[in-house]
PDB file of C-alpha atoms in Angstrom:
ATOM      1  CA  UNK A 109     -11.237 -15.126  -9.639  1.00 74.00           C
ATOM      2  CA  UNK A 110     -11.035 -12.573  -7.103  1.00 77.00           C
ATOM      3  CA  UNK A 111     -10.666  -8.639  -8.567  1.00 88.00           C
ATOM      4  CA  UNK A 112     -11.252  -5.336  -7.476  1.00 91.00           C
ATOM      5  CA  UNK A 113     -12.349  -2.538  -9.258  1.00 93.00           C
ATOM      6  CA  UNK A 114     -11.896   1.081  -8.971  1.00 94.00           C
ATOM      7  CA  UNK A 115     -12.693   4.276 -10.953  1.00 90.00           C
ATOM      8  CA  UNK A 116     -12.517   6.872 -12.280  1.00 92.00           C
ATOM      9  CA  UNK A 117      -8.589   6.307 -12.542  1.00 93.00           C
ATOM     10  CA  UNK A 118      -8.240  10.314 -12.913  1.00 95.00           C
ATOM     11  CA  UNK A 119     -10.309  12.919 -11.309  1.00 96.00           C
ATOM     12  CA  UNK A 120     -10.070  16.747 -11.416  1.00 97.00           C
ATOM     13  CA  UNK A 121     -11.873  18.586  -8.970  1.00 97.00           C
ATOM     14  CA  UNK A 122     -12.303  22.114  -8.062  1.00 98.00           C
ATOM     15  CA  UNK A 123     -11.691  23.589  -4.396  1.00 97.00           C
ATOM     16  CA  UNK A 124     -14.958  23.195  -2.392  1.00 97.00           C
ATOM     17  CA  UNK A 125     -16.746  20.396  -4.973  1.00 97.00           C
ATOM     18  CA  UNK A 126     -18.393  17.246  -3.435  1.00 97.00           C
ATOM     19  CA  UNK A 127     -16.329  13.742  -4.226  1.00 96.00           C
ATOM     20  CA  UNK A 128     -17.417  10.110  -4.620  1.00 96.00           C
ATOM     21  CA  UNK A 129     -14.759   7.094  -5.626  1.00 96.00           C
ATOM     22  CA  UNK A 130     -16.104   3.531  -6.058  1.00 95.00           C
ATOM     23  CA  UNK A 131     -14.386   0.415  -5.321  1.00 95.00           C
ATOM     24  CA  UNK A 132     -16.081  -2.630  -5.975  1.00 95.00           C
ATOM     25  CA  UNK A 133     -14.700  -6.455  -4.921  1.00 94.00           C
ATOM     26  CA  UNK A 134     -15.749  -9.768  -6.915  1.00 91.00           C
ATOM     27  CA  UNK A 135     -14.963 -13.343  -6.378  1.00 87.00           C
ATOM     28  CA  UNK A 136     -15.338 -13.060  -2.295  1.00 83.00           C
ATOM     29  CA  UNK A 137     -17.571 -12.290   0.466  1.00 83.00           C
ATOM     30  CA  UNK A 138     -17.257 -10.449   3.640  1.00 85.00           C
ATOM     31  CA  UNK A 139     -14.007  -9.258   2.800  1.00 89.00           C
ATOM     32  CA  UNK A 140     -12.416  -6.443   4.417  1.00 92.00           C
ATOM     33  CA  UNK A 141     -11.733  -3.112   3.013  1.00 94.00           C
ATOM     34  CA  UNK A 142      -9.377  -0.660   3.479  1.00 94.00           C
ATOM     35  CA  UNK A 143      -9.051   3.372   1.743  1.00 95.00           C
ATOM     36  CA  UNK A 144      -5.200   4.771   1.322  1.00 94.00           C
ATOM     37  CA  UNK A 145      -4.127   7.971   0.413  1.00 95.00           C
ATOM     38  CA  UNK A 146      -0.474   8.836  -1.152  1.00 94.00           C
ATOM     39  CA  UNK A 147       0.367  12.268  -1.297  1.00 87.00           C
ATOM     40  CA  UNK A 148       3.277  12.895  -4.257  1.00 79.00           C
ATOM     41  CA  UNK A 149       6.526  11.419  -3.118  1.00 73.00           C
ATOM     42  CA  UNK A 150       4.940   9.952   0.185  1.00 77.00           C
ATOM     43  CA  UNK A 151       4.364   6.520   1.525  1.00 83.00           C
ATOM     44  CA  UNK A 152       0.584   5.437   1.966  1.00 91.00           C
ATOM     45  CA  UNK A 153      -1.560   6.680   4.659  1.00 91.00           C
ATOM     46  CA  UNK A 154      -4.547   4.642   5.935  1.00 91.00           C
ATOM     47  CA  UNK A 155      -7.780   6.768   6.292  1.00 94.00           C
ATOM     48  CA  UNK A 156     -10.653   4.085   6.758  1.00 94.00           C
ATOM     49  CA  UNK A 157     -11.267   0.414   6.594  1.00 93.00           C
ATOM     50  CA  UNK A 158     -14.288  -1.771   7.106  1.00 95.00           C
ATOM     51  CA  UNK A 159     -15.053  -5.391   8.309  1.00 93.00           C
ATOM     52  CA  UNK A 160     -18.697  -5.436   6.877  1.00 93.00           C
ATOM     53  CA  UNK A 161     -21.664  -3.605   5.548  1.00 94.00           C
ATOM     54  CA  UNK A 162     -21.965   0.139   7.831  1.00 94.00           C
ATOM     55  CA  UNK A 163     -19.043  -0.507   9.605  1.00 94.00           C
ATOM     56  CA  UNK A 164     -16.472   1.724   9.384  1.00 94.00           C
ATOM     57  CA  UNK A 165     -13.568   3.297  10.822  1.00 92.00           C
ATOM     58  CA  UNK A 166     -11.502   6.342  10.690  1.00 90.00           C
ATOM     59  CA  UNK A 167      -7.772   6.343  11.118  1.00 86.00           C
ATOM     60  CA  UNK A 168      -7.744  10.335  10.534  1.00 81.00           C
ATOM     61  CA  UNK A 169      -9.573  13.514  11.519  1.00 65.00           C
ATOM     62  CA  UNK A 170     -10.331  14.993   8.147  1.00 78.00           C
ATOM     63  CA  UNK A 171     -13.106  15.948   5.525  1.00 89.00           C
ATOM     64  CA  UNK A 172     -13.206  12.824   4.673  1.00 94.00           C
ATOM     65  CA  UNK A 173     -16.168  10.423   4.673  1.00 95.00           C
ATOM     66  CA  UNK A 174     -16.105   6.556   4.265  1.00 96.00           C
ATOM     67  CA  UNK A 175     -19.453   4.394   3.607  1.00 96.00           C
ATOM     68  CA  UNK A 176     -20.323   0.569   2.686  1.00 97.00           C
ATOM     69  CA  UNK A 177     -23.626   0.148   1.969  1.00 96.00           C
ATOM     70  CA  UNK A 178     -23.104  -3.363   0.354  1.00 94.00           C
ATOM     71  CA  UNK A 179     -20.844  -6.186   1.176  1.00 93.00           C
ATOM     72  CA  UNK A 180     -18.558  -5.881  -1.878  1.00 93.00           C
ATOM     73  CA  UNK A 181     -18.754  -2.041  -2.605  1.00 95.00           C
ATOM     74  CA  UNK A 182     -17.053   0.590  -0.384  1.00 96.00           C
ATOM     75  CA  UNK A 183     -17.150   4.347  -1.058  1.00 97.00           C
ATOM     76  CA  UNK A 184     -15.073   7.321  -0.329  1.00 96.00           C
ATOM     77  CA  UNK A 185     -16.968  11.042  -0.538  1.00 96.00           C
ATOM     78  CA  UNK A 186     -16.495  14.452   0.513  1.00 96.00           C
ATOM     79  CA  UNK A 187     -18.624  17.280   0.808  1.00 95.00           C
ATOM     80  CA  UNK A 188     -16.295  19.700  -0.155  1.00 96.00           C
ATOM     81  CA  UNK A 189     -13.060  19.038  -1.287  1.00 96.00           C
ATOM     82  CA  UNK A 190      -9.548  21.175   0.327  1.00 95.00           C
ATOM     83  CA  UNK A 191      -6.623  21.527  -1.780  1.00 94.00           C
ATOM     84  CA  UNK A 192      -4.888  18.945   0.747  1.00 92.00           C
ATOM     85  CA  UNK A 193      -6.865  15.981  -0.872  1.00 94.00           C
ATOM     86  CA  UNK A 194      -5.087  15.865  -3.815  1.00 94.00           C
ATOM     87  CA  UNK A 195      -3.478  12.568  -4.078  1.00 95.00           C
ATOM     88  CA  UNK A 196      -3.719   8.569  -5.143  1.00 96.00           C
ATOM     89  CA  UNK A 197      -6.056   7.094  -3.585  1.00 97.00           C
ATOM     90  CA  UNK A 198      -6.030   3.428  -3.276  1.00 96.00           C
ATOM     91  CA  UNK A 199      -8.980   0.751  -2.380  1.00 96.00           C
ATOM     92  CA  UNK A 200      -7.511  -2.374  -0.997  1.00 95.00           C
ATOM     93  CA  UNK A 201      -8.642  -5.756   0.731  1.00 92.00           C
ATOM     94  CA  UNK A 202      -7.281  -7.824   2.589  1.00 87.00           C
ATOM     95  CA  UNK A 203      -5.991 -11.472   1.767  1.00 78.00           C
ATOM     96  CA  UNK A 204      -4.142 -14.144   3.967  1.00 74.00           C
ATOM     97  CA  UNK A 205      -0.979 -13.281   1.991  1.00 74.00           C
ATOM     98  CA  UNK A 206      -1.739  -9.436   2.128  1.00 82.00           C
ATOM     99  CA  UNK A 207      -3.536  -6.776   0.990  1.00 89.00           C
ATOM    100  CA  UNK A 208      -4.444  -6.378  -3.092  1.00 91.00           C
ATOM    101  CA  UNK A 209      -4.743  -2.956  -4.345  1.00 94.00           C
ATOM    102  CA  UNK A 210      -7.249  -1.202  -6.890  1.00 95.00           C
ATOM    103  CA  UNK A 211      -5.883   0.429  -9.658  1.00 95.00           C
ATOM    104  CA  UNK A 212      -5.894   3.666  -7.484  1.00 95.00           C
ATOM    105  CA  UNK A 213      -7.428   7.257  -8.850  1.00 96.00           C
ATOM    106  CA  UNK A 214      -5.661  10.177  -9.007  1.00 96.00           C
ATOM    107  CA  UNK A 215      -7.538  12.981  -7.543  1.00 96.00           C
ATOM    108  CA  UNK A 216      -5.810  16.513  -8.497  1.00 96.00           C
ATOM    109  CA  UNK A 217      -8.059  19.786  -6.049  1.00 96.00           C
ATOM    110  CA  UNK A 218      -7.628  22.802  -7.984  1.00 97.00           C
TER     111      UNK A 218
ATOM    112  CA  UNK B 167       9.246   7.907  15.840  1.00 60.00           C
ATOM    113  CA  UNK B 168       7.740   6.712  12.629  1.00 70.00           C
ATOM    114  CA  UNK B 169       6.212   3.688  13.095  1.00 89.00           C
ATOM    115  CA  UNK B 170       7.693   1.834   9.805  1.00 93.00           C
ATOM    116  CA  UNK B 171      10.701   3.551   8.896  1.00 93.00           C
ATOM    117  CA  UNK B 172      12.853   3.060   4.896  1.00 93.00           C
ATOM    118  CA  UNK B 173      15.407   5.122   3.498  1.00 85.00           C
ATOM    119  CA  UNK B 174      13.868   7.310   0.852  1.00 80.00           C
ATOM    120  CA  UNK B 175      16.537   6.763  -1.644  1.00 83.00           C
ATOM    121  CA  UNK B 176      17.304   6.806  -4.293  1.00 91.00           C
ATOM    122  CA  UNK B 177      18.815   3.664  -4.213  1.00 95.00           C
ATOM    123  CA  UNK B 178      21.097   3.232  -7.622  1.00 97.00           C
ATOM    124  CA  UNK B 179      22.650   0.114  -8.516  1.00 97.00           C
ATOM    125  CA  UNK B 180      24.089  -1.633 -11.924  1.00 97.00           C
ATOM    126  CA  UNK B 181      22.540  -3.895 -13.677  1.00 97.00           C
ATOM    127  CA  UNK B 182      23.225  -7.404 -12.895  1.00 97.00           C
ATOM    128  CA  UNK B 183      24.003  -6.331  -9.351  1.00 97.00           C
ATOM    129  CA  UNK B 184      22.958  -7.250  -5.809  1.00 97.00           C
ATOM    130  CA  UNK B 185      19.940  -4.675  -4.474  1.00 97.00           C
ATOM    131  CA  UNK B 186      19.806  -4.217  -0.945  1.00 97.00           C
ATOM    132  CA  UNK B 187      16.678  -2.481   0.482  1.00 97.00           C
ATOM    133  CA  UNK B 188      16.158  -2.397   4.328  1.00 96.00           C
ATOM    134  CA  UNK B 189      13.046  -1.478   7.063  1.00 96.00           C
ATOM    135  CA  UNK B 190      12.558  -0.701  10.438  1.00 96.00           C
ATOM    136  CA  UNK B 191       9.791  -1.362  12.541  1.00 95.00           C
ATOM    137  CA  UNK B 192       8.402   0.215  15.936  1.00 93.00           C
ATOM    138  CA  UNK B 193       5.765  -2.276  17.103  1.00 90.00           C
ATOM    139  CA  UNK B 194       7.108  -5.247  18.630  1.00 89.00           C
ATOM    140  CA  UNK B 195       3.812  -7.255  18.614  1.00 88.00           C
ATOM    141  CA  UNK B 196       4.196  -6.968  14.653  1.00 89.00           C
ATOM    142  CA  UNK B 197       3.057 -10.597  13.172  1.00 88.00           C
ATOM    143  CA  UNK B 198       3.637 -10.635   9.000  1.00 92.00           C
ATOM    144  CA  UNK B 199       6.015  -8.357   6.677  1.00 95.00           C
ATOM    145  CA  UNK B 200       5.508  -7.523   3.428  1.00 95.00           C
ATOM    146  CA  UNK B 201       7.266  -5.842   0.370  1.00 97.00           C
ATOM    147  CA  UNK B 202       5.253  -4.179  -2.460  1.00 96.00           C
ATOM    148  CA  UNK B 203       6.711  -2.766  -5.503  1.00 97.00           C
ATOM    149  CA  UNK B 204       5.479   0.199  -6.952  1.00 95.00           C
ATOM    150  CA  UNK B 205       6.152   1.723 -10.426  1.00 96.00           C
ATOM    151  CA  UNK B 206       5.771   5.583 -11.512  1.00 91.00           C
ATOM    152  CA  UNK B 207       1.954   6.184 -11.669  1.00 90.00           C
ATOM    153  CA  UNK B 208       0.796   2.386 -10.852  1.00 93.00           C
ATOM    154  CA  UNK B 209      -0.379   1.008  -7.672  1.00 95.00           C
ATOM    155  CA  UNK B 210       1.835  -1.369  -5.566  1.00 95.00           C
ATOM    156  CA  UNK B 211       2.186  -4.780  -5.677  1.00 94.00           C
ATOM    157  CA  UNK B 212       2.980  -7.061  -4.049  1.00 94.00           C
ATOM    158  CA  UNK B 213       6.390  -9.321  -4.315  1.00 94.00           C
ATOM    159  CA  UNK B 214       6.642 -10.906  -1.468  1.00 93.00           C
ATOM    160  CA  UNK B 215       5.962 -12.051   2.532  1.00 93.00           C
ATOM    161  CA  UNK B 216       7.646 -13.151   5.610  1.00 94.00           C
ATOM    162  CA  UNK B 217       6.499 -14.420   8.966  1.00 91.00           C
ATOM    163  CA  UNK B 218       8.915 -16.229  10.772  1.00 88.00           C
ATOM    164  CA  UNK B 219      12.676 -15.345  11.391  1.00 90.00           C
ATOM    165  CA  UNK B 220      15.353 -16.206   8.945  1.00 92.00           C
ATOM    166  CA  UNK B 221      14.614 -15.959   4.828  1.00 93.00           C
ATOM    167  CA  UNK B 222      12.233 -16.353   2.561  1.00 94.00           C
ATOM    168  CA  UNK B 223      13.613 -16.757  -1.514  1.00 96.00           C
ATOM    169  CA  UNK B 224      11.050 -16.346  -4.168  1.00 95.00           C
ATOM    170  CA  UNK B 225      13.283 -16.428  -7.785  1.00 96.00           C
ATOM    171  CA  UNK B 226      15.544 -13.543  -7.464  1.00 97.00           C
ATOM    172  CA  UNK B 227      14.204 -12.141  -4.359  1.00 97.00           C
ATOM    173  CA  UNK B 228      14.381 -12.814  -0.622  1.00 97.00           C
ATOM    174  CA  UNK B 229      12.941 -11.524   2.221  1.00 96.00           C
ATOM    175  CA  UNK B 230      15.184 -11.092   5.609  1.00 96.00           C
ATOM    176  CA  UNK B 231      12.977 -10.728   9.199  1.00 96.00           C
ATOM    177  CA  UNK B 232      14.842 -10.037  12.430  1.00 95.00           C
ATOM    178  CA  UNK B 233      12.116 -10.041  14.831  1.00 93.00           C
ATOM    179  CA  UNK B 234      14.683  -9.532  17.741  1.00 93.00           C
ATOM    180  CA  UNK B 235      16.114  -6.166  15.520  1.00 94.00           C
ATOM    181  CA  UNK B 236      12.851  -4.995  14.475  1.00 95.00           C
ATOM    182  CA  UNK B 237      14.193  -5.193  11.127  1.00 95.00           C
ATOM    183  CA  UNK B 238      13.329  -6.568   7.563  1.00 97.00           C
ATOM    184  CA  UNK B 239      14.939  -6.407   4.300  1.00 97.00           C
ATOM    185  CA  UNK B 240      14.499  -7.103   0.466  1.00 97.00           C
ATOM    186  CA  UNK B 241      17.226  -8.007  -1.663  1.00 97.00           C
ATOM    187  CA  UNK B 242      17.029  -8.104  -5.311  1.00 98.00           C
ATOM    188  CA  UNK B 243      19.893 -10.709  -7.202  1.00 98.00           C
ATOM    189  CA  UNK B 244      20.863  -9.762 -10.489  1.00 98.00           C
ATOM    190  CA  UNK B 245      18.896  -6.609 -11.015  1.00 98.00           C
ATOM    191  CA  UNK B 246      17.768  -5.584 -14.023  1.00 97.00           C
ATOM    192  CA  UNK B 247      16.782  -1.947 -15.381  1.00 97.00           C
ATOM    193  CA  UNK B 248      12.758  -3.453 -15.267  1.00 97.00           C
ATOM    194  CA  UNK B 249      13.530  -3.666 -10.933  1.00 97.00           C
ATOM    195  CA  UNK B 250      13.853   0.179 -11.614  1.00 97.00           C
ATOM    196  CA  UNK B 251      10.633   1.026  -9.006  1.00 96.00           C
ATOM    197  CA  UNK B 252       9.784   2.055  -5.907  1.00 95.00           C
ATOM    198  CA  UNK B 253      10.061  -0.388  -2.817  1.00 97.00           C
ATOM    199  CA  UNK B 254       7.585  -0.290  -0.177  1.00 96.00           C
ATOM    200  CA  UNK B 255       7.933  -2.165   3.454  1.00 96.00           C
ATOM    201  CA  UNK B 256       4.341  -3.121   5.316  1.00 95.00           C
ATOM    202  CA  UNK B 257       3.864  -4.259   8.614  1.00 93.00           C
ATOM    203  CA  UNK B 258       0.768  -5.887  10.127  1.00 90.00           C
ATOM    204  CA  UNK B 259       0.341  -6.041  13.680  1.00 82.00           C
ATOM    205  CA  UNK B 260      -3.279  -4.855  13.206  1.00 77.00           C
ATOM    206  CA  UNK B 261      -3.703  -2.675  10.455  1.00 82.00           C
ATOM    207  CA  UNK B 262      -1.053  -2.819   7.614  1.00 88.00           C
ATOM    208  CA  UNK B 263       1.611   0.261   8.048  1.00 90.00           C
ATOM    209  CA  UNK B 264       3.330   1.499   4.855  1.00 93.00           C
ATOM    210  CA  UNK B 265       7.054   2.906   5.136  1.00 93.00           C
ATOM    211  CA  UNK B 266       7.491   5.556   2.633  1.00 92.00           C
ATOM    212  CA  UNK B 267       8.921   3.377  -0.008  1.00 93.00           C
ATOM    213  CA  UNK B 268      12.764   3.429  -1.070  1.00 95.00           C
ATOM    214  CA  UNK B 269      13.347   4.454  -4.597  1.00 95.00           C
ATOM    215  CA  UNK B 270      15.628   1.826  -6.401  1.00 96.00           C
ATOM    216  CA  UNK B 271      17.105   2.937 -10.196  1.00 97.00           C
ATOM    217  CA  UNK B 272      18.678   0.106 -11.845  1.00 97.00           C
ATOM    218  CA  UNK B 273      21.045   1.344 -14.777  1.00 96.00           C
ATOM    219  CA  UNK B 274      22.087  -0.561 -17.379  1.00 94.00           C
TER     220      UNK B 274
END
């Protein structure tokens, strides 16, 4: 069956720390991947999605860094986290019938 | 102008009645349309998909697309206090486009 995993599902971070979230696909290949960010009370907001291994693409200007070194695994960092990155952040792929999210992690700067 | 636009809500509606939740789209070259629902906390899911003009039941949900109006919309029959969530409209033209979700309370 086809699942996606992501973690840690909560995440406190101080002002200026470095970040890493994993999201990991099984039961497909090749499948495309997409990060989303929800601020509290706010719809979802794109930041970067991938078609295949080191290909990636930024839908916003921010701190933000996006990486897939393997065909199933994408990764979100940052070097140094602003208090503006709090939010849910969401791993997705994409499906004929739509996308399928992760199980999102909740990423409180403080 | 946004390109996927909902009404934030909140929606509130008795149980057993007819929920009506409606989206409107900017991109005229849009090709699918989907609603997720999202509860407190969780991560959305979705419910359901449209493509072509006209509706689109799944059990007590259907899906209405007016390509011509740039408009879509999700209605819930006999709503129950577990619909209690919040809505979200998607568009794919490229990319899938979130509106900012409409918050529907369903009260017994």
């Amino acid at each position: 069956s086809q699942t996606i995993h992501q973690w840690p599902a909560t995440l406190v971070q101080p002002v200026g720390s470095p970040l890493s979230l994993e999201c990991t696909v099984e039961g497909t290949s090749n499948p495309n991947l997409y990060w989303y960010r929800q601020a509290a009370g706010r719809g979802l907001q794109l930041l970067f999605y991938s078609v295949g291994i080191g290909q990636i693409s930024s839908e916003v200007p921010q701190n933000l860094s996006a990486s897939r070194p393997q065909d199933r695994q994408f990764i979100l960092s940052s070097k140094k986290l602003l208090l503006s990155d709090s939010g849910f952040y969401l791993c997705a792929w994409s499906l004929p019938g739509g996308y399928t999210f992760g199980s999102g992690t909740r990423l409180t700067v403080v | 102008q946004k390109e996927v636009e909902q009404n934030s809500g909140p929606l509130s509606v008795p149980e057993g009645a007819i929920a009506s939740l409606n989206c409107t789209y900017s991109d005229r070259g849009s090709q699918s349309f989907f609603w997720y629902r999202q509860y407190s906390g969780k991560s959305p899911e979705l419910i359901m998909f449209i493509y072509s003009n006209g509706d689109k039941e799944d059990g007590r949900f259907t899906a209405q697309l007016n390509k011509a109006s740039q408009y879509v919309s999700l209605l819930i029959r006999d709503s129950q206090p577990s619909d209690s969530a919040t809505y979200l409209c998607a568009v794919r033209g490229g990319k899938l486009i979130f509106g900012q979700g409409t918050e529907l309370s369903v009260k017994p």
